[in-house]
mmCIF file with all atom_site columns, C-alpha atoms and ligand atoms in Angstrom:
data_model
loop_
_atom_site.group_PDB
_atom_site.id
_atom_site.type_symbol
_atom_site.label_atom_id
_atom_site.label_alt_id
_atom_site.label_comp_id
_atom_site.label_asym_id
_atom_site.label_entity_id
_atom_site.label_seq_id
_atom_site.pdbx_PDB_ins_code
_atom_site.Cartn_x
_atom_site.Cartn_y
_atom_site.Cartn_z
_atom_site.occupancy
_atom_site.B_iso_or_equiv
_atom_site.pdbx_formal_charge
_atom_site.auth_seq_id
_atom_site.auth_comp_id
_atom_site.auth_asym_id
_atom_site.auth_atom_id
_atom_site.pdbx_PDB_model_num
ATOM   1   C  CA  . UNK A 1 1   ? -15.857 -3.096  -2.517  1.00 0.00 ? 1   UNK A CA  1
ATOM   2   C  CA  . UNK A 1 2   ? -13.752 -4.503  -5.050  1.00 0.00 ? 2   UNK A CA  1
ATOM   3   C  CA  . UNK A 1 3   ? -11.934 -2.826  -8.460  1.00 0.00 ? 3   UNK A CA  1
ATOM   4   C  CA  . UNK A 1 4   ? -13.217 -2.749  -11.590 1.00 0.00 ? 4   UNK A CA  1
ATOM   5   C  CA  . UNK A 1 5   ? -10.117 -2.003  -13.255 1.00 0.00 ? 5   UNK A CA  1
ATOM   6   C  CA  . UNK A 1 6   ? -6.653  -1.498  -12.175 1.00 0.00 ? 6   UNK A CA  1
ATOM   7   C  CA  . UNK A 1 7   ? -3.919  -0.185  -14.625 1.00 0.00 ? 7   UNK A CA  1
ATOM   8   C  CA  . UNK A 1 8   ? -0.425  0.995   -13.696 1.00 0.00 ? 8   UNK A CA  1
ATOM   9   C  CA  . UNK A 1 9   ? -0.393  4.529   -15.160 1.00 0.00 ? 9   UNK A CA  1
ATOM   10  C  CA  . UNK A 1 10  ? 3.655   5.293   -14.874 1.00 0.00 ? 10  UNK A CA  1
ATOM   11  C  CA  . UNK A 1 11  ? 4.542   5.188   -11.521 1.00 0.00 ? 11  UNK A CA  1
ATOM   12  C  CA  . UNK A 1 12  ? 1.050   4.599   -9.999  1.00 0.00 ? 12  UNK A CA  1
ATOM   13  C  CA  . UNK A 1 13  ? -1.431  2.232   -9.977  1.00 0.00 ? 13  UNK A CA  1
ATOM   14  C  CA  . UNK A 1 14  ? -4.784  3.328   -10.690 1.00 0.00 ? 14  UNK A CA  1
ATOM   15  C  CA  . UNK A 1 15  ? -7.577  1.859   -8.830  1.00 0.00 ? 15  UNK A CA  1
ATOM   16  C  CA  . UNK A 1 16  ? -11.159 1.970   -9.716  1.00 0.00 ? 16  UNK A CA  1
ATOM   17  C  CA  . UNK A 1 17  ? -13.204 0.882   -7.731  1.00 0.00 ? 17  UNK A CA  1
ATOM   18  C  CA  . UNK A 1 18  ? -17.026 -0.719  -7.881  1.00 0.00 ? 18  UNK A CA  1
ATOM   19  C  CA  . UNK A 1 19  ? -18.566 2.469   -6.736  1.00 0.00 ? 19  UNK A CA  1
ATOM   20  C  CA  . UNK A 1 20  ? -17.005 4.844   -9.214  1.00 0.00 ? 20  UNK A CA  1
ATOM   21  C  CA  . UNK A 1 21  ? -14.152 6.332   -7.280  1.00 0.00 ? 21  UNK A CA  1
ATOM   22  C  CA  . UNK A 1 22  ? -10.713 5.977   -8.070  1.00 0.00 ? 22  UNK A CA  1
ATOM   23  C  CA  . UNK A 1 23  ? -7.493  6.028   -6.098  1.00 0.00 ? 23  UNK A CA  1
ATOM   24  C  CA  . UNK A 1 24  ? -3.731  5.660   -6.969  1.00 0.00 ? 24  UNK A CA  1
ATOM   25  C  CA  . UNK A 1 25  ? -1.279  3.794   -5.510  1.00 0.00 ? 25  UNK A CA  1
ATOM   26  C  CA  . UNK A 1 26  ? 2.157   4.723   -5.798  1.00 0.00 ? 26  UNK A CA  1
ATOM   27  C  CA  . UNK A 1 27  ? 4.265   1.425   -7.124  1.00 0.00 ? 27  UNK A CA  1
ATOM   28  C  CA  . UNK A 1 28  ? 7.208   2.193   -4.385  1.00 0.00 ? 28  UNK A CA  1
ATOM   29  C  CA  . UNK A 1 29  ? 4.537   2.047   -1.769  1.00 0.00 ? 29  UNK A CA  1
ATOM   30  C  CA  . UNK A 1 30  ? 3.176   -0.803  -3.092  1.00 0.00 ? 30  UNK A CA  1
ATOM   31  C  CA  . UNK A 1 31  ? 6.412   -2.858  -2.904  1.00 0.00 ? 31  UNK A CA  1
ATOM   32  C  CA  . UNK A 1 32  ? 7.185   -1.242  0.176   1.00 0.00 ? 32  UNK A CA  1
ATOM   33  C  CA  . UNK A 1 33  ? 4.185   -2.895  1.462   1.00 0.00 ? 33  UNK A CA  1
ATOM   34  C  CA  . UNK A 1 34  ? 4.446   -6.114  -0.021  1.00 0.00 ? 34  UNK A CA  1
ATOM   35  C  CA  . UNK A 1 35  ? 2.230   -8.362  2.228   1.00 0.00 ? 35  UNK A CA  1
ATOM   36  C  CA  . UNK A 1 36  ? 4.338   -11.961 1.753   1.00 0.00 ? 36  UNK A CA  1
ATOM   37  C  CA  . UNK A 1 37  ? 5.673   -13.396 4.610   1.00 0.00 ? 37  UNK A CA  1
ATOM   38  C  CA  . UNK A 1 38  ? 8.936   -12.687 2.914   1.00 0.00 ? 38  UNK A CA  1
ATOM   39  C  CA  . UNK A 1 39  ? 8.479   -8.884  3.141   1.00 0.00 ? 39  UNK A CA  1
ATOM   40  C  CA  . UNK A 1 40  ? 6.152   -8.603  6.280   1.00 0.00 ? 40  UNK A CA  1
ATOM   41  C  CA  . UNK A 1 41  ? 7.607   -11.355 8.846   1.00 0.00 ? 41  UNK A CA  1
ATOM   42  C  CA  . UNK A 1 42  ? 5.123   -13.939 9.817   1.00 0.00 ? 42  UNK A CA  1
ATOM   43  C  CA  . UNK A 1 43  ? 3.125   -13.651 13.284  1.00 0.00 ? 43  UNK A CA  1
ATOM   44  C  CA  . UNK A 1 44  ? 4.610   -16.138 16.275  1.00 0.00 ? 44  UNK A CA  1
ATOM   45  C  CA  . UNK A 1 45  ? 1.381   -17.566 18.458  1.00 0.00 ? 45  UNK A CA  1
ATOM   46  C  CA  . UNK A 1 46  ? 1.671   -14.611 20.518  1.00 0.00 ? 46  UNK A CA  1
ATOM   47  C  CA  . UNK A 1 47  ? 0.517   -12.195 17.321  1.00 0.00 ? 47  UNK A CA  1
ATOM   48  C  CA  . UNK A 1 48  ? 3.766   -10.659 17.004  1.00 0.00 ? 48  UNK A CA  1
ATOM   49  C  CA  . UNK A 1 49  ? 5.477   -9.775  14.052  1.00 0.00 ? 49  UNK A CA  1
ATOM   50  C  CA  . UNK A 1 50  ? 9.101   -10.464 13.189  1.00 0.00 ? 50  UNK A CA  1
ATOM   51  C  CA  . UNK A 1 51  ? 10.015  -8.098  10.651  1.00 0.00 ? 51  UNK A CA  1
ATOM   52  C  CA  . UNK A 1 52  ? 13.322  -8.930  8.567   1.00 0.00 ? 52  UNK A CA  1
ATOM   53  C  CA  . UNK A 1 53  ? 15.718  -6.413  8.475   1.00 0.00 ? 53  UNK A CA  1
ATOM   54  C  CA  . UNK A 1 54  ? 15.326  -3.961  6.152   1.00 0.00 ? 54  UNK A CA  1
ATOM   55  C  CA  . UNK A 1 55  ? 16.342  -4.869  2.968   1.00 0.00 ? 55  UNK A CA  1
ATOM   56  C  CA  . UNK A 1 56  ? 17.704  -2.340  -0.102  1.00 0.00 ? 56  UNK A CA  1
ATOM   57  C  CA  . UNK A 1 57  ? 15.627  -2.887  -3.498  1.00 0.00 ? 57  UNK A CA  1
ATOM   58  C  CA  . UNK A 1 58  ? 17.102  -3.741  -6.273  1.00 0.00 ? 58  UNK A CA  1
ATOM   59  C  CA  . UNK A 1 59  ? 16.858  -1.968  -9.415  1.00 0.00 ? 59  UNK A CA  1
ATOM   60  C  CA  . UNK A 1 60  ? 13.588  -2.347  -10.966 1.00 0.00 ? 60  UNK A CA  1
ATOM   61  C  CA  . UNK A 1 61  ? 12.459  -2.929  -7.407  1.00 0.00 ? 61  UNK A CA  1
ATOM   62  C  CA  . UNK A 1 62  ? 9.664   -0.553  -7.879  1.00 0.00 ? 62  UNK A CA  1
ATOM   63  C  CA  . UNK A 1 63  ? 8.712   -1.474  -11.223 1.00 0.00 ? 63  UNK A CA  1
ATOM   64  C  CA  . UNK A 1 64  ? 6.079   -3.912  -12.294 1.00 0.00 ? 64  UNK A CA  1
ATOM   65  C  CA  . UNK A 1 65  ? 6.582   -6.397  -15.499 1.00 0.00 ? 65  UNK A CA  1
ATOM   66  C  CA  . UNK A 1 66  ? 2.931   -7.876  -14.979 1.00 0.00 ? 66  UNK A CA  1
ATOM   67  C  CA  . UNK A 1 67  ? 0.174   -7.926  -12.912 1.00 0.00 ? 67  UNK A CA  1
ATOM   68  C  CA  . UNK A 1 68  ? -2.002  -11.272 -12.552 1.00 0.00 ? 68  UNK A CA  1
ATOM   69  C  CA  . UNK A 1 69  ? -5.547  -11.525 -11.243 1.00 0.00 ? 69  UNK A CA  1
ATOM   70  C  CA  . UNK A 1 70  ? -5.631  -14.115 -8.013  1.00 0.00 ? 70  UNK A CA  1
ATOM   71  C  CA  . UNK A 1 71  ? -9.171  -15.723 -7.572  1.00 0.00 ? 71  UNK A CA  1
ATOM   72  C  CA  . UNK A 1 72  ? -11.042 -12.527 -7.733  1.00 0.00 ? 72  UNK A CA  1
ATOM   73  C  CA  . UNK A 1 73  ? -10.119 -11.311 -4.685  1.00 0.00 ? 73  UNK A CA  1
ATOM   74  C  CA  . UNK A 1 74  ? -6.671  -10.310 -5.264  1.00 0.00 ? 74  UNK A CA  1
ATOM   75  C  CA  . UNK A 1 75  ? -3.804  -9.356  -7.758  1.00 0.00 ? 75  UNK A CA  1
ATOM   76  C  CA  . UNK A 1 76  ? -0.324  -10.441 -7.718  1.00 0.00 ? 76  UNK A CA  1
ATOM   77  C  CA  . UNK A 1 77  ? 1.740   -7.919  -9.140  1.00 0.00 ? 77  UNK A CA  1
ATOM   78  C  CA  . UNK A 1 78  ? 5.837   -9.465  -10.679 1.00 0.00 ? 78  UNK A CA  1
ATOM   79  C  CA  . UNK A 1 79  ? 8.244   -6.818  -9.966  1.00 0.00 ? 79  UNK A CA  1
ATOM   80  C  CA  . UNK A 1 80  ? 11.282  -6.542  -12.335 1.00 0.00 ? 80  UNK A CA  1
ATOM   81  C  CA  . UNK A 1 81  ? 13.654  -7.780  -9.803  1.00 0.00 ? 81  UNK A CA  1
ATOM   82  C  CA  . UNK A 1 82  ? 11.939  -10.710 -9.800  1.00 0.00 ? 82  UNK A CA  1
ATOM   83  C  CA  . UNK A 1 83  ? 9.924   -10.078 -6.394  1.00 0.00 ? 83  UNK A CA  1
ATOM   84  C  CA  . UNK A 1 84  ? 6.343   -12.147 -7.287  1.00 0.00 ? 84  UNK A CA  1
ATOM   85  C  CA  . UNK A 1 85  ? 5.138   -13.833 -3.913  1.00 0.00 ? 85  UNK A CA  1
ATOM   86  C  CA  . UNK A 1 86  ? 3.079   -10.700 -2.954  1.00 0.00 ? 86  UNK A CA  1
ATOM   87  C  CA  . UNK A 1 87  ? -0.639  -11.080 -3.001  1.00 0.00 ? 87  UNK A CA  1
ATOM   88  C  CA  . UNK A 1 88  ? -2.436  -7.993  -2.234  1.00 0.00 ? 88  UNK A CA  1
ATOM   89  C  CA  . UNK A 1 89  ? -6.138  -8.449  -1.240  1.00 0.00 ? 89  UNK A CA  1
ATOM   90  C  CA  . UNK A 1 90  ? -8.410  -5.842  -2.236  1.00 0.00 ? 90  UNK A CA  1
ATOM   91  C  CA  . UNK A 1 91  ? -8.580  -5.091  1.282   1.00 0.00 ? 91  UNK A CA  1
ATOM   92  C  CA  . UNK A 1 92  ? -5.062  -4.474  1.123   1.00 0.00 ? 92  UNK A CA  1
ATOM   93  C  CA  . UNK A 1 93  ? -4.955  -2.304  -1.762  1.00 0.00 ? 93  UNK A CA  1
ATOM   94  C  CA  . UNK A 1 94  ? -7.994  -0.308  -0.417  1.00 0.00 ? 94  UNK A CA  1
ATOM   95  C  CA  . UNK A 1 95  ? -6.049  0.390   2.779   1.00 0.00 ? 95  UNK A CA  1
ATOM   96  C  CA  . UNK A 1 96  ? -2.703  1.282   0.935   1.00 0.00 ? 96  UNK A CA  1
ATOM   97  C  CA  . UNK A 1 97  ? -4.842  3.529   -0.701  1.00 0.00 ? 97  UNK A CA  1
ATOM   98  C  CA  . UNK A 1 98  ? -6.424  5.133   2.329   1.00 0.00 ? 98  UNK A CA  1
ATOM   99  C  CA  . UNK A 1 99  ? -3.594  5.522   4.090   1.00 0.00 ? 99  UNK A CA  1
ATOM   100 C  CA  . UNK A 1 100 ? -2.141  9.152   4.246   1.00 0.00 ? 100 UNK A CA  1
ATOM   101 C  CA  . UNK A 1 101 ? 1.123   9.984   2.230   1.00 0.00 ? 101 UNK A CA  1
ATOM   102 C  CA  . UNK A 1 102 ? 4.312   9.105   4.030   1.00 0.00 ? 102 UNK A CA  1
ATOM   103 C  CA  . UNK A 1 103 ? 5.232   12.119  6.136   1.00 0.00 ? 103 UNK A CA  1
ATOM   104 C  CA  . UNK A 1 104 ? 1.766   13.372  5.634   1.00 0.00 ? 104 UNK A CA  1
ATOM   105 C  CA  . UNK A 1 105 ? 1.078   14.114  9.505   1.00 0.00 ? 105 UNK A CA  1
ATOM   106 C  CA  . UNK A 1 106 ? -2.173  12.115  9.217   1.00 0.00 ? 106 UNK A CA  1
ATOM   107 C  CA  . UNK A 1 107 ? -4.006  15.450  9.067   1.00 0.00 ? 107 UNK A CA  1
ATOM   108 C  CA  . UNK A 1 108 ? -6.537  13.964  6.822   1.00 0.00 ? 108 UNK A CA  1
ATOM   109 C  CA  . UNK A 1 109 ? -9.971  13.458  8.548   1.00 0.00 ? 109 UNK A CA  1
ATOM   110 C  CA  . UNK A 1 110 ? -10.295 16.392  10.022  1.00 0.00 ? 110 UNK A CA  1
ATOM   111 C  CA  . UNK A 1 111 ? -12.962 17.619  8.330   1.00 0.00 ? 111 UNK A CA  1
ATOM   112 C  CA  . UNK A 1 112 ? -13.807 21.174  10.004  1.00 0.00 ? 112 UNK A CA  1
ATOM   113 C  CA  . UNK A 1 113 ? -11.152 22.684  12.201  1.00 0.00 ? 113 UNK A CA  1
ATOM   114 C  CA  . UNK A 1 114 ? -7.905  21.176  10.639  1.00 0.00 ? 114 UNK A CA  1
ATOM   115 C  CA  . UNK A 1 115 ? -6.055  18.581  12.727  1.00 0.00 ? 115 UNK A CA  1
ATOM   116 C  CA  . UNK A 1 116 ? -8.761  17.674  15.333  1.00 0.00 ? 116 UNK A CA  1
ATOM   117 C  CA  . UNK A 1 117 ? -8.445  13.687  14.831  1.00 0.00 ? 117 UNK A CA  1
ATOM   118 C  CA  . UNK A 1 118 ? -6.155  12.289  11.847  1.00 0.00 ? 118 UNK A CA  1
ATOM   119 C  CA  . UNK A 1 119 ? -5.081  8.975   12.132  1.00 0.00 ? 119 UNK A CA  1
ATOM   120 C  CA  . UNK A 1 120 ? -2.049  9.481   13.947  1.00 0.00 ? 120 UNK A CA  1
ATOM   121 C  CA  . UNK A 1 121 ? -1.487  11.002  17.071  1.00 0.00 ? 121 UNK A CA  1
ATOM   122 C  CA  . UNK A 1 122 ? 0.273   14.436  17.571  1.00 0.00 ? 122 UNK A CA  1
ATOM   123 C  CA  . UNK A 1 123 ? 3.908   12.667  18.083  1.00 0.00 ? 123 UNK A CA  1
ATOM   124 C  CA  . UNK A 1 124 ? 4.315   14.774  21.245  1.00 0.00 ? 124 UNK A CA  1
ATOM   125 C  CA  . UNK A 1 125 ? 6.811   17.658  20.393  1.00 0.00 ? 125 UNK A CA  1
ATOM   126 C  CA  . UNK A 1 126 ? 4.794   20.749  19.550  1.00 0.00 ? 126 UNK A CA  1
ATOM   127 C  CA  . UNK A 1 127 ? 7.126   22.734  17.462  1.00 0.00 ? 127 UNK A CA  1
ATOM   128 C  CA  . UNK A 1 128 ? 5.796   21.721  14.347  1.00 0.00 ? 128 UNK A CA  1
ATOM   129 C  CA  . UNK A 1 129 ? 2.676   23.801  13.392  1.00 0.00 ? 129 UNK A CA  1
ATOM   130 C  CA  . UNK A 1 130 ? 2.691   24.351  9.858   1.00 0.00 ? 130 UNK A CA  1
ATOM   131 C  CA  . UNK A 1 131 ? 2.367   20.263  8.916   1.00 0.00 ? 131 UNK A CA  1
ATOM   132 C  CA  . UNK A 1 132 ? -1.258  20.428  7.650   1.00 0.00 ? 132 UNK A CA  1
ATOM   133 C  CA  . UNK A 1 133 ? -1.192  21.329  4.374   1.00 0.00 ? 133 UNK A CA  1
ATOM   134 C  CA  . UNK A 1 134 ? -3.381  17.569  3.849   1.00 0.00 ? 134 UNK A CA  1
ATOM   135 C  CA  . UNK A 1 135 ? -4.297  17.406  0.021   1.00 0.00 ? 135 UNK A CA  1
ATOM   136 C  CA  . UNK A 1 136 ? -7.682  17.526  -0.992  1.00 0.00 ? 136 UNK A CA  1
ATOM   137 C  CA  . UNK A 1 137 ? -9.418  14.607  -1.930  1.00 0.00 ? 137 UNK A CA  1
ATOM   138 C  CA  . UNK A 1 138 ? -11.011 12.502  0.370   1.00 0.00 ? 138 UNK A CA  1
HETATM 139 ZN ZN1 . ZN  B 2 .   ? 7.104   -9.584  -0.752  1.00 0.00 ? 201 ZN  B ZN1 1
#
């Protein structure tokens, strides 16, 4: 699966993709999952990840100023505060793009009765009912 076009449509970047469907990508979460080593950490031999501390964005931080192809495989988008060392994989974008809303409950996959099996587990406390509201598309 790979795009056949990607344009940044305000905040969003719109992915189509090979077999006709489209996604968007919100531009914060794309930053926000910037896969350099600079953003992610880098894995020690043991497979673990260091994460740096968390870092506040500068302005702009969220915005792109270009957007380069990478060996037809990736993109690399430049963000206006300069941040360029990201590459993000098809794979990668595919998976941003799959990957329920932030503070979505993970509701998603259910398919017939609601929140049998969404990607994330129940978080334990059961107060919360009313969390899956999910949004449409698949
Ligand atoms: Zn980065």
């Amino acid at each position: 699966m790979r795009p056949q076009d990607i344009q940044v449509i305000g905040e969003e970047m719109a992915l189509k993709w090979d077999d006709g469907s489209e996604q968007f990508v919100a531009l914060e979460t794309l930053r926000r999952f910037c896969p350099c080593a600079a953003c992610m950490g880098e894995k020690d031999i043991f497979g673990t990840t260091y994460r740096p501390p968390e870092r506040p964005y500068g302005p702009g931080a969220f915005q792109l100023s270009g957007l380069h192809p990478v060996g037809g495989y990736a993109v690399q988008p430049a963000w206006r505060d300069g941040h360029n060392t990201g590459i993000y994989s098809w794979e990668w974008l595919r998976r941003l793009a799959d990957a329920p809303a932030e503070g979505g409950g993970g509701c998603g996959s259910g398919g017939g009765g609601g929140c049998g099996h969404g990607h994330g587990h129940g978080h334990g406390h059961d107060g919360h009912a009313g969390g899956c509201g999910g949004h449409g598309h698949a």
